[in-house]
Each structure stands twice: as structure tokens, then as C-alpha cells.
Amino acid sequence: QTAGAGTTTFTGAVTTTGKAETAGGAVNIAETVGNISFATITTNGGTSTGIGRAGGAITLHSTEGTIAVTGTISTIGSAAATSNVGGAGGTVTLTTDGSDAVTVAAITTSGGAGYLAGDGGDAGAISLTSTGATTTLGGNITAIGGAAGATGTQGDGGAVTCASATALGTNITINTGATAGTVTFSDTLRAATAYTETLGITAGTGNVVFAGIVGGGSKELGAVTITSAGNVTADLAFTAASLTQTAGAG
């Protein structure tokens, strides 16, 4: 859907997973004036007897309305066979303009496993933007590069970017695996209830960036745990029940 002036609602599961030997189909709701609502979206790559197949890209953009996905978003690359590379995970891009918000549950964009000498597929990037409002995270985010074949290399993790003000709706983990996959909060980050909702981040060799105030407005985060990262940067005040970093490469 490339344009529309009303509400777009899918109350059942939306699935465009590829058939055998094909990539997942894209889901694109663009430049819509009105609310966009989905239950679940699945665009995984189809099973393969050779090269892994990519997950389909998911793009939702409302110019004057909210975006709410109450169930899982999954766009996973399929595993390879016969010494080939795994399929790439699809990208997920959700954007609202004006003063309307994005609300999501769990998102997975991981790559498929390589086979024998094949590399794992790269995970898809995830970008969440509520231009004049606050994005609420209601589930875990996973963007891990596909496992390497016997002599291959693991795929890269996907970058996860929360480009506007963000709130933790529950305890959240963000995992981009052991390889590169930067996690960025470009604006403020708050809990729903002071010192309650926790945040765990595994970024491998990717960086973790907190560009805005963390835990402001009497919405301090609960325990924050960074399991792995390259560089970790907090540009402004950071308030949480605790902060633990157990490994870092930068």
C-alpha cells in the first residue's frame, strides 16, 4: 500500500514467508494518513537446498497516525545447504510523523546459518522512529548474524536504532550477537515506572550509544546490563537502578 487516507488494520497474522527457494515477500505500508495496526508480521526466507533465502523487508510509515504491532515481527533469513551462505534477515523500518507514536512487541531480523564453507547471513537493520512522540518497546529485539558453516564466518548483527524518544514498556533485551551490530538510542530513554523496567544489551563488537538523557523525568530505568559491546557512550545524564558492563572491546 503506497498511499491511503484511512486506518489500516490487520487483526490476523500477516505472513509473506517465501515458498521453497524464494525470499520472503516485503510488507510495505507507506505514506498513509491514518493509524496502522498489525497483530503479527512474518516475512521469513523460504527453505533452501542451496543458498539461504532472505527475509522480506518490512516498512510501515504513517504521516498522520500511530503504528502499533501487538505481536511479533519476524523476518529471518533461511539456512543454507551445500556449502552456501545463509540468507540475510530483512530490514524493519517503522516511522510516524507528526505527534503520533510507534508501539512494538518482539522483533527478530536474524540471518540464516551458512553451510560448510558458507558464511552466515547478515541480520537486518531495525529502525524505529516516532518523530514527535515516544516509541514504546514491548518485547525483545533480536538481530543476530547467522551462524557460520564449518569453515565460514558468522554474519554481522543488524544495527538497532531508536531514533526518537523511547520508553521501555516492559523488561527488554536487545541482542545483535557476537559480531558487529550497533545499538543506538538517539533521543531520551525512559522506563514506564521509576526504577522498574530493565534493559539488557548484547552488541558483540558493535557500539552502544545513548545520545539523549537516560532515565529522566522521574522515569529512571531499572537494572541496565551490557553483556558485550565495542565502545559504550552516554552523552548526557544516565539514571538507573544499576549499570553493569561485563565485557567490551573498545
PDB file of N, CA and C in Angstrom, residues 207-246:
ATOM      1  N   ASN A 207      28.960  -0.909  18.704  1.00  0.00           N
ATOM      2  CA  ASN A 207      28.919   0.108  19.747  1.00  0.00           C
ATOM      3  C   ASN A 207      27.522   0.223  20.359  1.00  0.00           C
ATOM      4  N   VAL A 208      27.465   0.769  21.559  1.00  0.00           N
ATOM      5  CA  VAL A 208      26.204   1.113  22.211  1.00  0.00           C
ATOM      6  C   VAL A 208      26.239   2.611  22.487  1.00  0.00           C
ATOM      7  N   VAL A 209      25.230   3.325  21.984  1.00  0.00           N
ATOM      8  CA  VAL A 209      25.222   4.788  22.076  1.00  0.00           C
ATOM      9  C   VAL A 209      23.917   5.246  22.719  1.00  0.00           C
ATOM     10  N   PHE A 210      24.057   6.017  23.802  1.00  0.00           N
ATOM     11  CA  PHE A 210      22.924   6.703  24.433  1.00  0.00           C
ATOM     12  C   PHE A 210      23.134   8.190  24.181  1.00  0.00           C
ATOM     13  N   ALA A 211      22.449   8.746  23.179  1.00  0.00           N
ATOM     14  CA  ALA A 211      22.699  10.132  22.796  1.00  0.00           C
ATOM     15  C   ALA A 211      21.871  11.125  23.604  1.00  0.00           C
ATOM     16  N   GLY A 212      20.768  10.678  24.196  1.00  0.00           N
ATOM     17  CA  GLY A 212      19.912  11.562  24.977  1.00  0.00           C
ATOM     18  C   GLY A 212      19.954  11.227  26.448  1.00  0.00           C
ATOM     19  N   ILE A 213      19.166  11.928  27.230  1.00  0.00           N
ATOM     20  CA  ILE A 213      19.080  11.658  28.665  1.00  0.00           C
ATOM     21  C   ILE A 213      18.451  10.294  28.891  1.00  0.00           C
ATOM     22  N   VAL A 214      19.056   9.513  29.767  1.00  0.00           N
ATOM     23  CA  VAL A 214      18.539   8.191  30.116  1.00  0.00           C
ATOM     24  C   VAL A 214      17.954   8.259  31.527  1.00  0.00           C
ATOM     25  N   GLY A 215      16.692   7.865  31.660  1.00  0.00           N
ATOM     26  CA  GLY A 215      16.070   7.824  32.980  1.00  0.00           C
ATOM     27  C   GLY A 215      15.642   9.166  33.518  1.00  0.00           C
ATOM     28  N   GLY A 216      15.363  10.119  32.668  1.00  0.00           N
ATOM     29  CA  GLY A 216      14.919  11.432  33.126  1.00  0.00           C
ATOM     30  C   GLY A 216      13.431  11.472  33.403  1.00  0.00           C
ATOM     31  N   GLY A 217      12.961  12.609  33.891  1.00  0.00           N
ATOM     32  CA  GLY A 217      11.542  12.821  34.112  1.00  0.00           C
ATOM     33  C   GLY A 217      10.921  11.898  35.134  1.00  0.00           C
ATOM     34  N   SER A 218      11.666  11.522  36.145  1.00  0.00           N
ATOM     35  CA  SER A 218      11.199  10.588  37.189  1.00  0.00           C
ATOM     36  C   SER A 218      10.814   9.227  36.616  1.00  0.00           C
ATOM     37  N   LYS A 219      11.426   8.853  35.498  1.00  0.00           N
ATOM     38  CA  LYS A 219      11.224   7.548  34.874  1.00  0.00           C
ATOM     39  C   LYS A 219      12.572   6.833  34.753  1.00  0.00           C
ATOM     40  N   GLU A 220      13.247   6.710  35.882  1.00  0.00           N
ATOM     41  CA  GLU A 220      14.564   6.084  35.908  1.00  0.00           C
ATOM     42  C   GLU A 220      14.471   4.616  35.488  1.00  0.00           C
ATOM     43  N   LEU A 221      15.487   4.132  34.786  1.00  0.00           N
ATOM     44  CA  LEU A 221      15.498   2.741  34.362  1.00  0.00           C
ATOM     45  C   LEU A 221      15.748   1.823  35.555  1.00  0.00           C
ATOM     46  N   GLY A 222      15.325   0.572  35.427  1.00  0.00           N
ATOM     47  CA  GLY A 222      15.747  -0.458  36.360  1.00  0.00           C
ATOM     48  C   GLY A 222      17.187  -0.838  36.066  1.00  0.00           C
ATOM     49  N   ALA A 223      17.563  -2.055  36.356  1.00  0.00           N
ATOM     50  CA  ALA A 223      18.934  -2.503  36.127  1.00  0.00           C
ATOM     51  C   ALA A 223      19.256  -2.514  34.630  1.00  0.00           C
ATOM     52  N   VAL A 224      20.401  -1.952  34.281  1.00  0.00           N
ATOM     53  CA  VAL A 224      20.885  -1.953  32.899  1.00  0.00           C
ATOM     54  C   VAL A 224      22.127  -2.834  32.841  1.00  0.00           C
ATOM     55  N   THR A 225      22.108  -3.815  31.935  1.00  0.00           N
ATOM     56  CA  THR A 225      23.237  -4.740  31.788  1.00  0.00           C
ATOM     57  C   THR A 225      23.705  -4.752  30.345  1.00  0.00           C
ATOM     58  N   ILE A 226      24.978  -4.459  30.132  1.00  0.00           N
ATOM     59  CA  ILE A 226      25.587  -4.528  28.807  1.00  0.00           C
ATOM     60  C   ILE A 226      26.528  -5.728  28.818  1.00  0.00           C
ATOM     61  N   THR A 227      26.125  -6.777  28.116  1.00  0.00           N
ATOM     62  CA  THR A 227      26.886  -8.027  28.141  1.00  0.00           C
ATOM     63  C   THR A 227      28.124  -7.946  27.268  1.00  0.00           C
ATOM     64  N   SER A 228      28.022  -7.281  26.122  1.00  0.00           N
ATOM     65  CA  SER A 228      29.184  -7.099  25.254  1.00  0.00           C
ATOM     66  C   SER A 228      28.950  -5.890  24.370  1.00  0.00           C
ATOM     67  N   ALA A 229      30.055  -5.223  24.001  1.00  0.00           N
ATOM     68  CA  ALA A 229      29.971  -4.041  23.138  1.00  0.00           C
ATOM     69  C   ALA A 229      31.376  -3.666  22.712  1.00  0.00           C
ATOM     70  N   GLY A 230      31.467  -2.845  21.659  1.00  0.00           N
ATOM     71  CA  GLY A 230      32.722  -2.200  21.323  1.00  0.00           C
ATOM     72  C   GLY A 230      32.891  -1.028  22.264  1.00  0.00           C
ATOM     73  N   ASN A 231      32.530   0.155  21.807  1.00  0.00           N
ATOM     74  CA  ASN A 231      32.518   1.333  22.668  1.00  0.00           C
ATOM     75  C   ASN A 231      31.114   1.557  23.219  1.00  0.00           C
ATOM     76  N   VAL A 232      31.025   2.025  24.456  1.00  0.00           N
ATOM     77  CA  VAL A 232      29.757   2.410  25.075  1.00  0.00           C
ATOM     78  C   VAL A 232      29.835   3.898  25.378  1.00  0.00           C
ATOM     79  N   THR A 233      28.864   4.668  24.848  1.00  0.00           N
ATOM     80  CA  THR A 233      28.893   6.112  25.005  1.00  0.00           C
ATOM     81  C   THR A 233      27.551   6.609  25.529  1.00  0.00           C
ATOM     82  N   ALA A 234      27.579   7.380  26.609  1.00  0.00           N
ATOM     83  CA  ALA A 234      26.389   8.066  27.122  1.00  0.00           C
ATOM     84  C   ALA A 234      26.709   9.557  27.118  1.00  0.00           C
ATOM     85  N   ASP A 235      26.024  10.312  26.263  1.00  0.00           N
ATOM     86  CA  ASP A 235      26.366  11.714  26.073  1.00  0.00           C
ATOM     87  C   ASP A 235      25.811  12.629  27.159  1.00  0.00           C
ATOM     88  N   LEU A 236      24.727  12.197  27.818  1.00  0.00           N
ATOM     89  CA  LEU A 236      24.068  13.058  28.807  1.00  0.00           C
ATOM     90  C   LEU A 236      23.805  12.256  30.080  1.00  0.00           C
ATOM     91  N   ALA A 237      23.012  12.802  30.981  1.00  0.00           N
ATOM     92  CA  ALA A 237      22.758  12.157  32.271  1.00  0.00           C
ATOM     93  C   ALA A 237      22.178  10.757  32.090  1.00  0.00           C
ATOM     94  N   PHE A 238      22.608   9.847  32.962  1.00  0.00           N
ATOM     95  CA  PHE A 238      22.202   8.444  32.887  1.00  0.00           C
ATOM     96  C   PHE A 238      21.789   8.017  34.289  1.00  0.00           C
ATOM     97  N   THR A 239      20.494   7.690  34.476  1.00  0.00           N
ATOM     98  CA  THR A 239      19.994   7.319  35.792  1.00  0.00           C
ATOM     99  C   THR A 239      19.287   5.980  35.706  1.00  0.00           C
ATOM    100  N   ALA A 240      19.742   5.028  36.515  1.00  0.00           N
ATOM    101  CA  ALA A 240      19.165   3.682  36.528  1.00  0.00           C
ATOM    102  C   ALA A 240      19.397   3.066  37.896  1.00  0.00           C
ATOM    103  N   ALA A 241      18.685   1.971  38.170  1.00  0.00           N
ATOM    104  CA  ALA A 241      18.878   1.288  39.452  1.00  0.00           C
ATOM    105  C   ALA A 241      20.292   0.757  39.568  1.00  0.00           C
ATOM    106  N   SER A 242      20.854   0.292  38.450  1.00  0.00           N
ATOM    107  CA  SER A 242      22.236  -0.173  38.419  1.00  0.00           C
ATOM    108  C   SER A 242      22.702  -0.227  36.976  1.00  0.00           C
ATOM    109  N   LEU A 243      24.017  -0.238  36.788  1.00  0.00           N
ATOM    110  CA  LEU A 243      24.618  -0.326  35.464  1.00  0.00           C
ATOM    111  C   LEU A 243      25.774  -1.317  35.531  1.00  0.00           C
ATOM    112  N   THR A 244      25.680  -2.383  34.736  1.00  0.00           N
ATOM    113  CA  THR A 244      26.726  -3.408  34.724  1.00  0.00           C
ATOM    114  C   THR A 244      27.161  -3.658  33.292  1.00  0.00           C
ATOM    115  N   GLN A 245      28.465  -3.574  33.052  1.00  0.00           N
ATOM    116  CA  GLN A 245      29.018  -3.969  31.754  1.00  0.00           C
ATOM    117  C   GLN A 245      29.993  -5.116  32.010  1.00  0.00           C
ATOM    118  N   THR A 246      29.721  -6.250  31.400  1.00  0.00           N
ATOM    119  CA  THR A 246      30.539  -7.431  31.694  1.00  0.00           C
ATOM    120  C   THR A 246      31.631  -7.685  30.681  1.00  0.00           C
TER     121      THR A 246
END
